[in-house]
PDB file of C-alpha atoms in Angstrom:
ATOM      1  CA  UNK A   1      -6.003 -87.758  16.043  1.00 52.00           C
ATOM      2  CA  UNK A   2      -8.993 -86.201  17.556  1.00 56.00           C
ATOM      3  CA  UNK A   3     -11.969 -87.748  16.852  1.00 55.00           C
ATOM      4  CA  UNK A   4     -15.185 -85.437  16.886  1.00 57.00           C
ATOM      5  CA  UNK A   5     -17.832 -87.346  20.101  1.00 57.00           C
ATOM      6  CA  UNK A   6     -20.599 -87.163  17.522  1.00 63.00           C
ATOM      7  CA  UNK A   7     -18.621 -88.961  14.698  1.00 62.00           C
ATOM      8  CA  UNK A   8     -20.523 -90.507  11.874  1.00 72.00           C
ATOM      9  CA  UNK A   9     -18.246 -93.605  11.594  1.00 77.00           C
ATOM     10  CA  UNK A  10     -14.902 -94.610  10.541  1.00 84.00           C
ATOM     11  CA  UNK A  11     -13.872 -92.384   7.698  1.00 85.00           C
ATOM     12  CA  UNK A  12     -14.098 -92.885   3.830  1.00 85.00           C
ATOM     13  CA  UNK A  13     -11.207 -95.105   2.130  1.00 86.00           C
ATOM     14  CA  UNK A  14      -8.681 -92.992  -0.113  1.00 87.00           C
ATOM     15  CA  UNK A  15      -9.821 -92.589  -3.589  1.00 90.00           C
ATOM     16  CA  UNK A  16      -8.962 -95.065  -6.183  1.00 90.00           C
ATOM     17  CA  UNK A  17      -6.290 -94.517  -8.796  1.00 92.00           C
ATOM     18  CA  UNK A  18      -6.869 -94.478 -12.443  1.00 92.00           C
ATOM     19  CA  UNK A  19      -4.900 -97.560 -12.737  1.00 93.00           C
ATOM     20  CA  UNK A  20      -7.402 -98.933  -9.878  1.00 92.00           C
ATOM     21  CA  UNK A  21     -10.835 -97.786 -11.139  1.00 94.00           C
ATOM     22  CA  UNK A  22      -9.499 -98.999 -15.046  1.00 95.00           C
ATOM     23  CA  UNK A  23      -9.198-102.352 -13.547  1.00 96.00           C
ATOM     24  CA  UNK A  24     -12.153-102.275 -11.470  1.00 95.00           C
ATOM     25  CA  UNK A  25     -14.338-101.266 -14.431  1.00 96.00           C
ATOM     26  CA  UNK A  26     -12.453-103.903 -16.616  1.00 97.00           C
ATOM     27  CA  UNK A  27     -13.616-106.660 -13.886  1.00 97.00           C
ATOM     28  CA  UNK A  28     -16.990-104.892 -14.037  1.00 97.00           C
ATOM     29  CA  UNK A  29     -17.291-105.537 -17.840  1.00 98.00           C
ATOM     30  CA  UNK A  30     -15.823-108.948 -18.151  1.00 97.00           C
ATOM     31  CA  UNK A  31     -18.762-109.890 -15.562  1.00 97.00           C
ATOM     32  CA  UNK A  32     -21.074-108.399 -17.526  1.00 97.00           C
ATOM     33  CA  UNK A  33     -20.211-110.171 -20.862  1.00 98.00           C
ATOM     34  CA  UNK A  34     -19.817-113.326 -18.781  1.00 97.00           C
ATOM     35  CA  UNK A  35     -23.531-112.825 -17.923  1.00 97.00           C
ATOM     36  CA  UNK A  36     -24.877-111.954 -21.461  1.00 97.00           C
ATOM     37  CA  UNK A  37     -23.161-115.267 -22.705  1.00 97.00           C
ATOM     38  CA  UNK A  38     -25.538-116.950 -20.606  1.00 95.00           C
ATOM     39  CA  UNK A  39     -28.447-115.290 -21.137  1.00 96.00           C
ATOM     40  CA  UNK A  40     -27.971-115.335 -24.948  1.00 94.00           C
ATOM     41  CA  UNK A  41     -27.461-119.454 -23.937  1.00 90.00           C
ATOM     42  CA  UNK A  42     -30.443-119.473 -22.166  1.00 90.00           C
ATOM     43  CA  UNK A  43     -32.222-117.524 -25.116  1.00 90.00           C
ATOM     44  CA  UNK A  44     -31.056-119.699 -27.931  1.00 87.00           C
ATOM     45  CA  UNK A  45     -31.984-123.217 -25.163  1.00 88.00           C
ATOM     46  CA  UNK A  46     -35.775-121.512 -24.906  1.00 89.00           C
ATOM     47  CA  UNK A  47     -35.442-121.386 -28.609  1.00 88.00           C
ATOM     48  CA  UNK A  48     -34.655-124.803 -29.594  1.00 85.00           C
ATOM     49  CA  UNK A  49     -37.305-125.808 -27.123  1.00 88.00           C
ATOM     50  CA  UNK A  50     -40.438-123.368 -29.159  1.00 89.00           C
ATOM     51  CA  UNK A  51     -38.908-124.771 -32.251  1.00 87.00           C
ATOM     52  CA  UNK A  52     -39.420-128.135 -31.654  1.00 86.00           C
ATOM     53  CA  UNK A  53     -43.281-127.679 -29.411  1.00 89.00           C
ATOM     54  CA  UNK A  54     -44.268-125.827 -32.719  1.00 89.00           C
ATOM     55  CA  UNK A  55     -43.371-128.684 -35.234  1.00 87.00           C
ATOM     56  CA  UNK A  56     -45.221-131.039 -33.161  1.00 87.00           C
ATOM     57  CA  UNK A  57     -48.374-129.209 -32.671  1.00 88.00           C
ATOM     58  CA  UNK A  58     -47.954-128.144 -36.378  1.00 88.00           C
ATOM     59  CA  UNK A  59     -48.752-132.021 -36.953  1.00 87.00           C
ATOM     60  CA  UNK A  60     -52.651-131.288 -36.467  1.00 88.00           C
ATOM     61  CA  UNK A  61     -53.578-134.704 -37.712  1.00 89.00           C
ATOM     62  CA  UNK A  62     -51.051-136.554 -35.203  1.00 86.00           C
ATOM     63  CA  UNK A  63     -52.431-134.057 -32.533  1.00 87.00           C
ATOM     64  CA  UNK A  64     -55.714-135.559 -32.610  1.00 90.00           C
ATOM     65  CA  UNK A  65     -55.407-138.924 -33.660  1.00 90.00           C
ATOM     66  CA  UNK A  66     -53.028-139.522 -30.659  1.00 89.00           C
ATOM     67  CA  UNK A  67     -53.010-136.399 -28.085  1.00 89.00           C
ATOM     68  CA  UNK A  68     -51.297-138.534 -25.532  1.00 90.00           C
ATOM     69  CA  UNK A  69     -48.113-138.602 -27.471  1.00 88.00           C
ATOM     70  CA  UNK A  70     -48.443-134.978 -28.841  1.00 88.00           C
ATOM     71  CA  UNK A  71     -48.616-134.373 -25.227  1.00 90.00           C
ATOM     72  CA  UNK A  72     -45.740-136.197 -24.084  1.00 89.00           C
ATOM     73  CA  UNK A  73     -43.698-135.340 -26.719  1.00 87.00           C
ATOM     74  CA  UNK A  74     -44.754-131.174 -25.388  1.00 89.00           C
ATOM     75  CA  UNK A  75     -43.092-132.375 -22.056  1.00 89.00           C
ATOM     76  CA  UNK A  76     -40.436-133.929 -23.202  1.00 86.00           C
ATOM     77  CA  UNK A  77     -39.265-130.335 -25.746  1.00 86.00           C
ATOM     78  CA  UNK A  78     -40.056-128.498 -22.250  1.00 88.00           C
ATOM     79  CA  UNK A  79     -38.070-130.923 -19.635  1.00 86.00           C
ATOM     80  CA  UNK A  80     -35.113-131.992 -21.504  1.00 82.00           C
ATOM     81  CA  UNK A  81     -31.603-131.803 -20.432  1.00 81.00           C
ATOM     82  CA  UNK A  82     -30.371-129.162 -22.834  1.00 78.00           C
ATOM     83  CA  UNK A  83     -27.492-131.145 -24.428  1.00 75.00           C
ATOM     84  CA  UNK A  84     -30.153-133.822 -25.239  1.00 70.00           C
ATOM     85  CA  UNK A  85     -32.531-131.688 -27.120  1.00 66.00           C
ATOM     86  CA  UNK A  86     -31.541-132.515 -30.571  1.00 63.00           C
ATOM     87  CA  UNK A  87     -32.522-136.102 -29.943  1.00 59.00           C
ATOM     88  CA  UNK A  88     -36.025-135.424 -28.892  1.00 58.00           C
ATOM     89  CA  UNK A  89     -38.431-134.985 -31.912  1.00 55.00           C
ATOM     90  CA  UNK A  90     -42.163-135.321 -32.716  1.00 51.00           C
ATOM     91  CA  UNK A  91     -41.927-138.824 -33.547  1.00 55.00           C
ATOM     92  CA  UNK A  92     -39.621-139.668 -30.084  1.00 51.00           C
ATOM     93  CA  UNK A  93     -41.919-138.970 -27.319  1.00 46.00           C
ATOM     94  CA  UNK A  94     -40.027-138.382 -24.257  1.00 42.00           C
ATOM     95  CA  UNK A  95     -41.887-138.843 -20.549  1.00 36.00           C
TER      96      UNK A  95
END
């Protein structure tokens, strides 16, 4: 094969098959759904977490009889493990 001195590189791979790009856009898709599951995780996590810092500030006269726990109950909504959420409340203050 002659190969032209002012080449542009090696040449282009063969075009795909149907088969090929049917599979490649199946692979394409699956990672895509794979990443909306866990951003729809994520979103229903940040949820949980706004849910439970708006019942506690809710509780204006706890707020301001005893910020200190208000507040560490705030950090412990916002720094939980995610599987221990439901056990973190208004009344459990978490540091």
């Amino acid at each position: 094969m002659y190969v032209h001195a002012f080449s542009s590189g090696p040449e282009p791979p063969p075009p795909l098959s149907r088969e090929q790009q049917i599979e490649k856009l199946r692979q394409e898709v699956d990672s895509y759904q794979k990443a909306l599951i866990e951003l729809q995780q994520r979103l229903n996590e940040a949820r949980s977490r706004l849910g439970l810092i708006s019942k506690i500030v809710r509780d204006r006269e706890r707020t301001q009889r005893a910020p200190g726990v208000s507040w560490a109950a705030v950090r412990a909504a916002l720094y939980a493990k995610p599987d221990s959420l439901g056990g973190v409340g208004p009344d459990l203050p978490i540091l």
